[in-house]
mmCIF file of C-alpha atoms in Angstrom:
data_model
loop_
_atom_site.group_PDB
_atom_site.id
_atom_site.type_symbol
_atom_site.label_atom_id
_atom_site.label_comp_id
_atom_site.label_asym_id
_atom_site.label_seq_id
_atom_site.Cartn_x
_atom_site.Cartn_y
_atom_site.Cartn_z
ATOM 1 C CA MET Z 1 109.048 60.993 0.729
ATOM 2 C CA GLU Z 2 106.627 59.534 -1.858
ATOM 3 C CA PHE Z 3 103.069 60.932 -2.385
ATOM 4 C CA SER Z 4 100.013 59.037 -3.641
ATOM 5 C CA ASP Z 5 98.353 60.479 -6.729
ATOM 6 C CA VAL Z 6 94.717 61.140 -5.654
ATOM 7 C CA GLU Z 7 92.196 62.494 -8.158
ATOM 8 C CA PRO Z 8 90.540 65.678 -6.755
ATOM 9 C CA ASP Z 9 86.775 65.423 -6.347
ATOM 10 C CA ALA Z 10 85.134 67.442 -9.165
ATOM 11 C CA ALA Z 11 82.085 68.244 -7.002
ATOM 12 C CA CYS Z 12 84.022 69.320 -3.923
ATOM 13 C CA GLY Z 13 84.330 73.062 -3.328
ATOM 14 C CA CYS Z 14 86.967 72.966 -0.579
ATOM 15 C CA PRO Z 15 90.203 74.952 -1.206
ATOM 16 C CA ALA Z 16 92.378 71.828 -1.247
ATOM 17 C CA CYS Z 17 90.441 70.085 -4.027
ATOM 18 C CA ALA Z 18 90.147 73.324 -6.001
ATOM 19 C CA ASP Z 19 93.898 73.837 -5.860
ATOM 20 C CA ARG Z 20 94.623 70.266 -6.836
ATOM 21 C CA ARG Z 21 92.316 70.636 -9.843
ATOM 22 C CA LEU Z 22 94.143 73.847 -10.796
ATOM 23 C CA ALA Z 23 97.531 72.154 -10.505
ATOM 24 C CA ARG Z 24 96.425 69.285 -12.766
ATOM 25 C CA SER Z 25 95.019 71.721 -15.323
ATOM 26 C CA LEU Z 26 98.264 73.721 -15.466
ATOM 27 C CA ALA Z 27 100.360 70.600 -15.733
ATOM 28 C CA ALA Z 28 98.242 69.230 -18.578
ATOM 29 C CA ARG Z 29 98.474 72.475 -20.564
ATOM 30 C CA SER Z 30 102.204 73.023 -20.185
ATOM 31 C CA GLY Z 31 103.271 69.480 -20.965
ATOM 32 C CA ARG Z 32 106.584 70.246 -19.279
ATOM 33 C CA CYS Z 33 105.816 69.021 -15.764
ATOM 34 C CA SER Z 34 106.652 65.476 -14.873
ATOM 35 C CA ALA Z 35 104.077 63.337 -13.128
ATOM 36 C CA ARG Z 36 106.033 63.543 -9.891
ATOM 37 C CA GLY Z 37 106.419 67.317 -10.243
ATOM 38 C CA ALA Z 38 102.683 67.753 -10.819
ATOM 39 C CA ARG Z 39 101.946 65.712 -7.743
ATOM 40 C CA ARG Z 40 104.351 67.759 -5.637
ATOM 41 C CA ALA Z 41 102.876 71.008 -7.039
ATOM 42 C CA ALA Z 42 99.393 69.810 -6.122
ATOM 43 C CA VAL Z 43 100.536 68.947 -2.599
ATOM 44 C CA LEU Z 44 102.205 72.340 -2.169
ATOM 45 C CA LEU Z 45 99.125 74.155 -3.460
ATOM 46 C CA ALA Z 46 96.885 72.050 -1.226
ATOM 47 C CA ALA Z 47 99.045 72.933 1.765
ATOM 48 C CA ALA Z 48 98.807 76.614 0.867
ATOM 49 C CA GLY Z 49 95.054 76.248 0.415
ATOM 50 C CA SER Z 50 94.788 74.616 3.829
ATOM 51 C CA VAL Z 51 96.580 77.560 5.421
ATOM 52 C CA LEU Z 52 94.332 80.032 3.626
ATOM 53 C CA GLY Z 53 91.265 77.919 4.457
ATOM 54 C CA THR Z 54 92.249 77.915 8.131
ATOM 55 C CA ALA Z 55 92.561 81.678 8.056
ATOM 56 C CA THR Z 56 89.159 81.979 6.363
ATOM 57 C CA ALA Z 57 87.590 79.679 8.959
ATOM 58 C CA ALA Z 58 89.089 81.802 11.719
ATOM 59 C CA VAL Z 59 87.448 84.880 10.245
ATOM 60 C CA ALA Z 60 84.138 83.035 9.879
ATOM 61 C CA ALA Z 61 84.340 81.867 13.482
ATOM 62 C CA ALA Z 62 84.872 85.377 14.821
ATOM 63 C CA PRO Z 63 81.871 86.220 17.018
ATOM 64 C CA ARG Z 64 79.357 88.750 15.740
ATOM 65 C CA THR Z 65 78.096 91.354 18.145
ATOM 66 C CA ASP Z 66 74.495 92.416 18.476
ATOM 67 C CA SER Z 67 75.576 96.059 18.703
ATOM 68 C CA SER Z 68 76.106 96.124 14.928
ATOM 69 C CA PRO Z 69 72.957 94.736 13.272
ATOM 70 C CA SER Z 70 73.708 92.846 10.082
ATOM 71 C CA ILE Z 71 71.643 92.677 6.942
ATOM 72 C CA PRO Z 72 71.712 89.238 5.332
ATOM 73 C CA ASP Z 73 73.749 88.975 2.162
ATOM 74 C CA ALA Z 74 72.070 85.769 1.133
ATOM 75 C CA PRO Z 75 70.833 85.341 -2.443
ATOM 76 C CA GLN Z 76 69.329 81.956 -3.201
ATOM 77 C CA GLY Z 77 69.192 79.466 -6.035
ATOM 78 C CA GLU Z 78 66.224 77.718 -7.626
ATOM 79 C CA VAL Z 79 64.406 74.576 -6.461
ATOM 80 C CA ALA Z 80 66.786 71.639 -6.928
ATOM 81 C CA GLY Z 81 67.238 68.050 -5.844
ATOM 82 C CA PRO Z 82 70.367 66.552 -4.254
ATOM 83 C CA TYR Z 83 73.492 68.184 -5.712
ATOM 84 C CA GLY Z 84 71.376 70.315 -8.045
ATOM 85 C CA ALA Z 85 69.383 67.600 -9.835
ATOM 86 C CA ASP Z 86 66.228 68.787 -11.621
ATOM 87 C CA THR Z 87 63.127 68.647 -9.394
ATOM 88 C CA ALA Z 88 60.313 70.203 -11.396
ATOM 89 C CA ALA Z 89 57.918 67.573 -10.057
ATOM 90 C CA ARG Z 90 58.718 68.453 -6.451
ATOM 91 C CA ARG Z 91 56.596 71.602 -6.666
ATOM 92 C CA SER Z 92 53.650 69.238 -6.297
ATOM 93 C CA ILE Z 93 54.161 68.535 -2.625
ATOM 94 C CA ALA Z 94 53.761 64.982 -1.335
ATOM 95 C CA ALA Z 95 53.567 63.779 2.256
ATOM 96 C CA GLN Z 96 56.901 64.346 3.976
ATOM 97 C CA PRO Z 97 58.870 61.955 6.178
ATOM 98 C CA ALA Z 98 58.350 62.497 9.881
ATOM 99 C CA THR Z 99 61.071 64.137 11.927
ATOM 100 C CA THR Z 100 61.409 65.676 15.391
ATOM 101 C CA ARG Z 101 62.438 69.102 16.625
ATOM 102 C CA ALA Z 102 65.560 67.593 18.173
ATOM 103 C CA GLU Z 103 66.527 66.031 14.837
ATOM 104 C CA ILE Z 104 65.954 69.334 12.983
ATOM 105 C CA LEU Z 105 68.276 71.183 15.362
ATOM 106 C CA ARG Z 106 70.848 68.369 15.298
ATOM 107 C CA ARG Z 107 71.088 68.561 11.502
ATOM 108 C CA ALA Z 108 71.222 72.366 11.558
ATOM 109 C CA ARG Z 109 74.053 72.424 14.078
ATOM 110 C CA THR Z 110 76.185 70.095 11.946
ATOM 111 C CA TRP Z 111 76.423 72.970 9.451
ATOM 112 C CA VAL Z 112 77.019 75.476 12.269
ATOM 113 C CA ALA Z 113 79.888 73.339 13.587
ATOM 114 C CA GLN Z 114 81.452 73.063 10.124
ATOM 115 C CA LYS Z 115 80.864 76.751 9.251
ATOM 116 C CA VAL Z 116 79.555 75.670 5.844
ATOM 117 C CA PRO Z 117 80.528 78.443 3.385
ATOM 118 C CA TYR Z 118 77.669 80.400 1.851
ATOM 119 C CA SER Z 119 76.936 79.720 -1.814
ATOM 120 C CA MET Z 120 73.809 79.895 -3.951
ATOM 121 C CA SER Z 121 75.281 77.476 -6.508
ATOM 122 C CA SER Z 122 77.430 75.016 -4.544
ATOM 123 C CA TYR Z 123 76.142 71.919 -2.729
ATOM 124 C CA TRP Z 124 77.477 70.547 0.553
ATOM 125 C CA SER Z 125 78.495 66.933 1.067
ATOM 126 C CA ASP Z 126 74.937 66.064 2.182
ATOM 127 C CA GLY Z 127 73.562 67.216 -1.216
ATOM 128 C CA TYR Z 128 71.864 70.460 -0.138
ATOM 129 C CA ARG Z 129 72.507 73.881 -1.679
ATOM 130 C CA GLN Z 130 74.593 76.119 0.578
ATOM 131 C CA ASP Z 131 72.197 79.088 0.785
ATOM 132 C CA CYS Z 132 69.583 80.105 3.378
ATOM 133 C CA SER Z 133 66.688 78.100 1.915
ATOM 134 C CA GLY Z 134 68.915 75.104 1.230
ATOM 135 C CA PHE Z 135 69.949 75.186 4.901
ATOM 136 C CA VAL Z 136 66.329 75.081 6.157
ATOM 137 C CA SER Z 137 65.507 72.391 3.558
ATOM 138 C CA MET Z 138 68.382 70.319 4.931
ATOM 139 C CA ALA Z 139 67.353 70.835 8.566
ATOM 140 C CA TRP Z 140 63.740 69.887 7.828
ATOM 141 C CA GLY Z 141 64.940 66.861 5.826
ATOM 142 C CA LEU Z 142 63.013 67.694 2.650
ATOM 143 C CA GLY Z 143 65.279 65.735 0.305
ATOM 144 C CA SER Z 144 65.486 68.761 -2.046
ATOM 145 C CA SER Z 145 66.740 72.345 -1.883
ATOM 146 C CA GLN Z 146 63.696 74.621 -1.887
ATOM 147 C CA THR Z 147 63.453 78.433 -1.907
ATOM 148 C CA THR Z 148 61.900 80.938 0.484
ATOM 149 C CA TRP Z 149 58.917 81.026 -1.907
ATOM 150 C CA THR Z 150 58.354 77.249 -1.861
ATOM 151 C CA LEU Z 151 59.267 76.369 1.754
ATOM 152 C CA PRO Z 152 55.768 77.478 2.932
ATOM 153 C CA ASP Z 153 54.333 74.668 0.763
ATOM 154 C CA PHE Z 154 55.826 72.250 3.303
ATOM 155 C CA ALA Z 155 54.667 74.131 6.402
ATOM 156 C CA ASP Z 156 51.752 75.756 8.233
ATOM 157 C CA ARG Z 157 51.542 79.404 9.288
ATOM 158 C CA ILE Z 158 51.700 79.898 13.042
ATOM 159 C CA SER Z 159 51.711 82.935 15.306
ATOM 160 C CA LYS Z 160 54.732 84.458 17.018
ATOM 161 C CA ASP Z 161 53.667 83.095 20.412
ATOM 162 C CA ASP Z 162 53.465 79.553 18.996
ATOM 163 C CA LEU Z 163 57.097 79.523 17.830
ATOM 164 C CA GLN Z 164 59.114 76.549 19.047
ATOM 165 C CA PRO Z 165 62.654 75.352 18.244
ATOM 166 C CA GLY Z 166 62.821 73.914 14.732
ATOM 167 C CA ASP Z 167 60.205 76.302 13.275
ATOM 168 C CA ALA Z 168 61.283 78.826 10.635
ATOM 169 C CA LEU Z 169 60.907 82.545 10.007
ATOM 170 C CA ILE Z 170 60.583 83.375 6.295
ATOM 171 C CA TYR Z 171 60.793 86.754 4.564
ATOM 172 C CA ASN Z 172 59.957 87.084 0.877
ATOM 173 C CA ASN Z 173 60.828 90.319 -0.876
ATOM 174 C CA PRO Z 174 58.540 90.712 -3.918
ATOM 175 C CA LYS Z 175 60.840 93.356 -5.415
ATOM 176 C CA ASN Z 176 63.882 91.066 -5.299
ATOM 177 C CA PRO Z 177 62.676 87.478 -4.765
ATOM 178 C CA GLN Z 178 66.064 85.824 -5.255
ATOM 179 C CA GLY Z 179 68.462 88.278 -3.646
ATOM 180 C CA GLY Z 180 66.241 90.122 -1.159
ATOM 181 C CA SER Z 181 64.501 87.227 0.619
ATOM 182 C CA HIS Z 182 65.780 85.279 3.617
ATOM 183 C CA THR Z 183 64.892 82.505 6.082
ATOM 184 C CA VAL Z 184 66.250 81.383 9.460
ATOM 185 C CA LEU Z 185 65.559 78.555 11.877
ATOM 186 C CA PHE Z 186 64.105 79.461 15.262
ATOM 187 C CA GLY Z 187 66.220 78.034 18.103
ATOM 188 C CA GLY Z 188 64.296 79.319 21.150
ATOM 189 C CA TRP Z 189 63.474 82.541 23.015
ATOM 190 C CA LEU Z 190 66.217 84.310 24.955
ATOM 191 C CA ASP Z 191 63.972 86.527 27.102
ATOM 192 C CA ALA Z 192 60.534 86.401 28.689
ATOM 193 C CA ALA Z 193 59.334 89.390 26.644
ATOM 194 C CA HIS Z 194 60.009 87.500 23.394
ATOM 195 C CA THR Z 195 62.143 90.289 21.935
ATOM 196 C CA ARG Z 196 65.255 88.158 21.214
ATOM 197 C CA TYR Z 197 65.754 84.590 20.085
ATOM 198 C CA THR Z 198 68.452 82.216 18.910
ATOM 199 C CA ALA Z 199 68.607 82.136 15.118
ATOM 200 C CA LEU Z 200 70.370 79.402 13.173
ATOM 201 C CA GLU Z 201 70.965 80.663 9.645
ATOM 202 C CA GLN Z 202 72.994 80.331 6.499
ATOM 203 C CA THR Z 203 74.499 83.697 5.569
ATOM 204 C CA ARG Z 204 77.908 84.960 4.511
ATOM 205 C CA PRO Z 205 80.562 83.931 5.310
ATOM 206 C CA GLY Z 206 79.048 80.709 6.671
ATOM 207 C CA THR Z 207 76.457 79.006 8.885
ATOM 208 C CA THR Z 208 76.005 80.702 12.240
ATOM 209 C CA GLU Z 209 73.956 80.506 15.444
ATOM 210 C CA ARG Z 210 73.452 83.794 17.244
ATOM 211 C CA SER Z 211 71.209 86.008 19.349
ATOM 212 C CA THR Z 212 68.863 87.926 17.053
ATOM 213 C CA PRO Z 213 66.172 90.598 17.648
ATOM 214 C CA TYR Z 214 62.661 89.493 16.682
ATOM 215 C CA ALA Z 215 61.881 89.104 13.881
ATOM 216 C CA TYR Z 216 65.245 89.965 12.299
ATOM 217 C CA TRP Z 217 67.853 92.710 12.002
ATOM 218 C CA SER Z 218 66.131 94.180 8.947
ATOM 219 C CA ASN Z 219 62.666 93.906 7.374
ATOM 220 C CA ALA Z 220 61.413 92.654 10.743
ATOM 221 C CA GLY Z 221 57.779 93.269 9.883
ATOM 222 C CA GLY Z 222 57.968 91.028 6.819
ATOM 223 C CA TYR Z 223 59.075 87.783 8.471
ATOM 224 C CA LEU Z 224 56.347 85.161 8.948
ATOM 225 C CA PRO Z 225 56.622 82.123 11.273
ATOM 226 C CA TYR Z 226 56.054 78.634 9.828
ATOM 227 C CA ARG Z 227 55.983 75.094 11.239
ATOM 228 C CA TYR Z 228 57.124 72.085 9.190
ATOM 229 C CA ARG Z 229 54.205 69.713 8.550
ATOM 230 C CA GLY Z 230 56.382 66.614 8.802
ATOM 231 C CA LEU Z 231 56.914 66.849 12.574
ATOM 232 C CA SER Z 232 56.276 63.511 14.265
ATOM 233 C CA GLN Z 233 55.482 65.427 17.478
ATOM 234 C CA PRO Z 234 53.175 68.239 16.268
ATOM 235 C CA MET Z 235 51.094 70.556 18.417
ATOM 236 C CA PRO Z 236 48.776 68.515 20.673
ATOM 237 C CA ALA Z 237 45.353 67.927 19.139
ATOM 238 C CA PRO Z 238 42.811 70.523 20.319
ATOM 239 C CA ASP Z 239 40.229 67.885 21.232
ATOM 240 C CA GLY Z 240 41.565 67.161 24.729
ATOM 241 C CA ASP Z 241 39.785 68.380 27.843
ATOM 242 C CA ALA Z 242 42.751 70.243 29.345
ATOM 243 C CA PHE Z 243 42.677 74.026 29.097
ATOM 244 C CA PRO Z 244 45.391 75.015 26.565
ATOM 245 C CA GLY Z 245 46.250 78.310 28.287
ATOM 246 C CA THR Z 246 45.197 81.944 27.967
ATOM 247 C CA ASP Z 247 48.034 82.581 25.481
ATOM 248 C CA LYS Z 248 46.084 80.675 22.808
ATOM 249 C CA PHE Z 249 43.305 83.289 22.676
ATOM 250 C CA GLY Z 250 43.200 86.982 21.835
ATOM 251 C CA PRO Z 251 44.004 89.380 18.966
ATOM 252 C CA GLY Z 252 46.452 87.932 16.479
ATOM 253 C CA LYS Z 253 46.135 84.322 17.684
ATOM 254 C CA VAL Z 254 45.824 81.697 14.963
ATOM 255 C CA ASN Z 255 45.520 78.074 16.091
ATOM 256 C CA PRO Z 256 43.066 75.127 16.205
ATOM 257 C CA TYR Z 257 42.044 75.914 19.800
ATOM 258 C CA VAL Z 258 40.338 79.093 18.587
ATOM 259 C CA THR Z 259 38.334 77.007 16.128
ATOM 260 C CA ARG Z 260 37.275 74.559 18.817
ATOM 261 C CA LEU Z 261 36.260 77.354 21.179
ATOM 262 C CA GLY Z 262 34.057 78.858 18.459
ATOM 263 C CA LYS Z 263 32.374 75.551 17.700
ATOM 264 C CA MET Z 264 31.620 74.938 21.387
ATOM 265 C CA LEU Z 265 30.167 78.442 21.718
ATOM 266 C CA VAL Z 266 27.953 77.909 18.653
ATOM 267 C CA ASP Z 267 26.683 74.675 20.242
ATOM 268 C CA ARG Z 268 25.784 76.652 23.376
ATOM 269 C CA GLY Z 269 23.738 79.296 21.554
ATOM 270 C CA GLY Z 270 26.431 81.676 20.299
ATOM 271 C CA GLY Z 271 25.901 81.136 16.593
ATOM 272 C CA ARG Z 272 24.358 84.580 16.075
ATOM 273 C CA PHE Z 273 27.719 86.219 16.780
ATOM 274 C CA TYR Z 274 29.386 84.519 13.825
ATOM 275 C CA HIS Z 275 28.739 85.844 10.340
ATOM 276 C CA GLU Z 276 31.036 83.073 9.101
ATOM 277 C CA GLY Z 277 31.760 79.749 10.728
ATOM 278 C CA PRO Z 278 34.395 79.632 13.509
ATOM 279 C CA SER Z 279 37.941 79.690 12.154
ATOM 280 C CA PRO Z 280 41.502 79.443 13.550
ATOM 281 C CA ASP Z 281 41.799 83.271 13.473
ATOM 282 C CA TRP Z 282 40.702 84.936 16.720
ATOM 283 C CA GLY Z 283 38.197 87.699 16.014
ATOM 284 C CA GLU Z 284 35.639 89.953 17.670
ATOM 285 C CA ALA Z 285 32.953 87.301 17.098
ATOM 286 C CA ASP Z 286 34.889 84.915 19.350
ATOM 287 C CA ARG Z 287 35.216 87.557 22.068
ATOM 288 C CA LYS Z 288 31.511 88.539 21.971
ATOM 289 C CA ALA Z 289 30.325 84.929 22.014
ATOM 290 C CA THR Z 290 32.644 84.127 24.928
ATOM 291 C CA GLU Z 291 31.429 87.212 26.796
ATOM 292 C CA ALA Z 292 27.783 86.207 26.221
ATOM 293 C CA PHE Z 293 28.482 82.721 27.604
ATOM 294 C CA GLN Z 294 30.226 84.179 30.670
ATOM 295 C CA LEU Z 295 27.360 86.632 31.299
ATOM 296 C CA ALA Z 296 24.897 83.704 31.046
ATOM 297 C CA GLN Z 297 26.681 82.139 34.035
ATOM 298 C CA GLY Z 298 26.000 85.290 36.089
ATOM 299 C CA TRP Z 299 29.617 86.486 35.896
ATOM 300 C CA ARG Z 300 30.339 90.199 35.710
ATOM 301 C CA GLY Z 301 33.286 92.570 35.391
ATOM 302 C CA ALA Z 302 36.661 90.927 34.843
ATOM 303 C CA GLU Z 303 35.006 87.492 34.994
ATOM 304 C CA ALA Z 304 33.072 88.318 31.807
ATOM 305 C CA ASP Z 305 35.777 89.962 29.712
ATOM 306 C CA GLY Z 306 35.215 87.779 26.640
ATOM 307 C CA TYR Z 307 38.485 85.850 26.956
ATOM 308 C CA PRO Z 308 38.274 82.191 27.998
ATOM 309 C CA GLY Z 309 39.952 81.088 31.196
ATOM 310 C CA LYS Z 310 40.108 77.668 32.824
ATOM 311 C CA ASP Z 311 36.567 77.895 34.251
ATOM 312 C CA THR Z 312 35.016 79.008 30.955
ATOM 313 C CA TRP Z 313 36.821 76.233 29.080
ATOM 314 C CA ASP Z 314 35.806 73.603 31.641
ATOM 315 C CA LEU Z 315 32.103 74.514 31.387
ATOM 316 C CA LEU Z 316 32.206 74.411 27.593
ATOM 317 C CA VAL Z 317 34.187 71.176 27.279
ATOM 318 C CA HIS Z 318 31.961 69.289 29.719
ATOM 319 C CA HIS Z 319 28.756 70.969 28.523
ATOM 320 C CA LYS Z 320 28.014 72.429 31.937
ATOM 321 C CA GLY Z 321 26.509 75.735 32.997
ATOM 322 C CA LYS Z 322 23.849 77.758 31.226
ATOM 323 C CA ASP Z 323 23.525 78.228 27.492
ATOM 324 C CA ILE Z 324 23.703 81.652 25.852
ATOM 325 C CA PRO Z 325 20.140 83.020 25.857
ATOM 326 C CA PRO Z 326 18.494 84.179 22.627
ATOM 327 C CA ALA Z 327 18.795 87.824 21.667
ATOM 328 C CA ASP Z 328 16.634 90.212 23.699
ATOM 329 C CA PRO Z 329 13.209 90.193 22.011
ATOM 330 C CA ALA Z 330 12.921 93.926 22.715
ATOM 331 C CA THR Z 331 15.874 94.465 20.453
ATOM 332 C CA PRO Z 332 14.808 94.715 16.820
ATOM 333 C CA ALA Z 333 15.975 91.747 14.853
ATOM 334 C CA PRO Z 334 18.567 92.574 12.233
ATOM 335 C CA PRO Z 335 17.224 92.738 8.694
ATOM 336 C CA PRO Z 336 17.406 89.479 6.813
ATOM 337 C CA PRO Z 337 20.508 89.135 4.706
ATOM 338 C CA THR Z 338 20.093 90.203 1.133
ATOM 339 C CA VAL Z 339 20.184 87.526 -1.477
ATOM 340 C CA PRO Z 340 23.600 87.676 -3.100
ATOM 341 C CA THR Z 341 23.511 88.762 -6.699
ATOM 342 C CA THR Z 342 26.970 87.452 -7.429
ATOM 343 C CA PRO Z 343 28.016 83.802 -7.697
ATOM 344 C CA ALA Z 344 29.284 81.987 -4.621
ATOM 345 C CA ALA Z 345 32.907 82.686 -3.730
ATOM 346 C CA PRO Z 346 35.231 80.551 -5.844
ATOM 347 C CA PRO Z 347 37.605 78.269 -3.934
ATOM 348 C CA PHE Z 348 40.985 79.764 -3.058
ATOM 349 C CA PRO Z 349 43.361 78.694 -5.859
ATOM 350 C CA GLY Z 350 46.512 78.695 -3.724
ATOM 351 C CA ALA Z 351 49.138 81.265 -2.716
ATOM 352 C CA ASP Z 352 51.463 80.175 -5.521
ATOM 353 C CA ARG Z 353 49.073 81.720 -8.072
ATOM 354 C CA PHE Z 354 49.950 85.239 -6.936
ATOM 355 C CA GLY Z 355 53.225 87.132 -6.836
ATOM 356 C CA PRO Z 356 55.959 88.457 -9.123
ATOM 357 C CA GLY Z 357 56.023 86.739 -12.494
ATOM 358 C CA ARG Z 358 52.613 85.070 -12.119
ATOM 359 C CA VAL Z 359 50.340 85.240 -15.191
ATOM 360 C CA ASN Z 360 46.972 83.453 -14.928
ATOM 361 C CA ASP Z 361 43.182 83.871 -14.801
ATOM 362 C CA ASP Z 362 43.144 83.906 -10.982
ATOM 363 C CA VAL Z 363 45.141 87.172 -10.973
ATOM 364 C CA LEU Z 364 42.544 88.692 -13.322
ATOM 365 C CA LEU Z 365 39.647 87.391 -11.187
ATOM 366 C CA LEU Z 366 41.262 88.873 -8.068
ATOM 367 C CA GLY Z 367 41.750 92.262 -9.748
ATOM 368 C CA ARG Z 368 38.168 92.475 -10.973
ATOM 369 C CA GLN Z 369 36.840 91.655 -7.498
ATOM 370 C CA LEU Z 370 39.059 94.346 -5.977
ATOM 371 C CA VAL Z 371 37.523 96.828 -8.418
ATOM 372 C CA ARG Z 372 33.989 95.717 -7.438
ATOM 373 C CA LYS Z 373 34.847 96.157 -3.768
ATOM 374 C CA GLY Z 374 36.237 99.644 -4.347
ATOM 375 C CA TYR Z 375 39.916 98.813 -3.873
ATOM 376 C CA ALA Z 376 41.314 99.850 -7.251
ATOM 377 C CA ALA Z 377 43.202 103.056 -6.452
ATOM 378 C CA ALA Z 378 46.570 101.627 -7.531
ATOM 379 C CA TYR Z 379 45.412 100.549 -10.987
ATOM 380 C CA ARG Z 380 46.472 102.880 -13.801
ATOM 381 C CA GLU Z 381 44.963 100.433 -16.294
ATOM 382 C CA GLY Z 382 42.320 97.792 -15.785
ATOM 383 C CA PRO Z 383 43.232 94.518 -14.032
ATOM 384 C CA SER Z 384 44.986 91.926 -16.187
ATOM 385 C CA ARG Z 385 46.266 88.358 -15.988
ATOM 386 C CA ASP Z 386 49.780 89.659 -15.160
ATOM 387 C CA TRP Z 387 50.475 90.137 -11.442
ATOM 388 C CA GLY Z 388 51.900 93.589 -10.742
ATOM 389 C CA GLU Z 389 52.662 95.961 -7.909
ATOM 390 C CA ALA Z 390 49.225 97.562 -8.384
ATOM 391 C CA ASP Z 391 47.584 94.222 -7.510
ATOM 392 C CA ARG Z 392 49.677 93.950 -4.341
ATOM 393 C CA LEU Z 393 48.910 97.521 -3.231
ATOM 394 C CA ASN Z 394 45.163 97.063 -3.780
ATOM 395 C CA VAL Z 395 45.134 93.758 -1.859
ATOM 396 C CA GLN Z 396 47.102 95.436 0.933
ATOM 397 C CA ALA Z 397 44.564 98.283 1.079
ATOM 398 C CA PHE Z 398 41.752 95.716 1.446
ATOM 399 C CA GLN Z 399 43.649 93.854 4.194
ATOM 400 C CA ARG Z 400 44.317 97.056 6.125
ATOM 401 C CA ALA Z 401 40.620 97.923 5.863
ATOM 402 C CA GLN Z 402 39.979 94.738 7.883
ATOM 403 C CA GLY Z 403 42.161 96.145 10.666
ATOM 404 C CA TRP Z 404 45.145 93.938 9.855
ATOM 405 C CA THR Z 405 48.704 95.211 10.165
ATOM 406 C CA GLY Z 406 52.255 93.999 9.684
ATOM 407 C CA PRO Z 407 52.668 90.579 8.012
ATOM 408 C CA GLU Z 408 48.891 90.090 7.967
ATOM 409 C CA ALA Z 409 48.652 92.991 5.491
ATOM 410 C CA ASP Z 410 51.481 92.128 3.111
ATOM 411 C CA GLY Z 411 49.422 92.510 -0.070
ATOM 412 C CA TYR Z 412 49.373 88.820 -0.985
ATOM 413 C CA PRO Z 413 46.015 87.013 -0.801
ATOM 414 C CA GLY Z 414 45.668 84.016 1.474
ATOM 415 C CA PRO Z 415 42.567 81.870 2.101
ATOM 416 C CA HIS Z 416 41.135 84.310 4.657
ATOM 417 C CA THR Z 417 41.689 87.380 2.468
ATOM 418 C CA TRP Z 418 40.163 85.547 -0.509
ATOM 419 C CA ARG Z 419 37.078 84.475 1.444
ATOM 420 C CA LEU Z 420 36.427 87.985 2.799
ATOM 421 C CA LEU Z 421 37.051 89.615 -0.570
ATOM 422 C CA PHE Z 422 34.494 87.411 -2.327
ATOM 423 C CA THR Z 423 31.907 87.509 0.467
#
């Protein structure tokens, strides 16, 4: 039998190509192997590699049980283009190509079907790095392999109840950004109580799809849900007349319907309940303004609980019913707001300005404002331009003082934290 001499692919990480490259290297160094002998050695090694690869695949395919929670062993590489090309410019995010949820899951399941081996330095045949963030980058179709720290630049924060297939859950560990962080794709809820879901993820030994407790086996409180901005079928615009559902309103809800509700209530006389303009974050101002509107209609008890239902929404959308009356004149008017003695709040500079390794004037500005507000207990020295654990602990103390818990009080400033801190 005669064999064709095929050059092994230098970029391929499969066992067969690796063994063929080894055989060629040994043959070249010894100088004693004939060309035919080298070819036969390569074929024999490739056959052995195939057997070993099959055994490895069988181990990877063995089902994991939920009775033994796993902790991801999933370090990640740096931001890189296809096959590791330099992508320094990609940190400045441009508009992304549109995709659909079905397409995201289709791409993700191609890796699941192939049990793509985990690697933070190797790249699969489609050009994406074979780690957790490379997997989500591939599924979202970003054209580059991002990290858990940069994937949020391509997405919007959503709430747990807004999760839909194709969204992602991202955990960033500030103490070990590269080796302690992780991300998975959300594949859908598995129970009505939203305690378990299907997770598609890249972790050792290879890509898997499995039932997972929310938010994850470990560090559950640190995972945050995100939605890719490039979806061609995003959440319906909140300017329609249809009631979006009671699940869009209440503590912890963050979505554009909350903003629209607030604006409609302000138009109907509820502006006095808002110290700041309506925002996507549900708050006590939204509940009080809704309750005042419901009471103005003559509703009482459970009908005026401060949470919008279909009837409340219908009256607001179509500008029906009675407006919220002015405050009771017998009630003393609140004192006029004091004239601020500090400059207006500076614009939020962006989440990427804060975190491990960040050194800039915005970190110093944040620290000084924390001191002014009385949240400086963690500082052993004065604030500086270098981000440190003391900055995170002081920010977390401020967030918890607002009544926030869990991921909302992670110690990293976002636009809402920044606005409240500088108010």
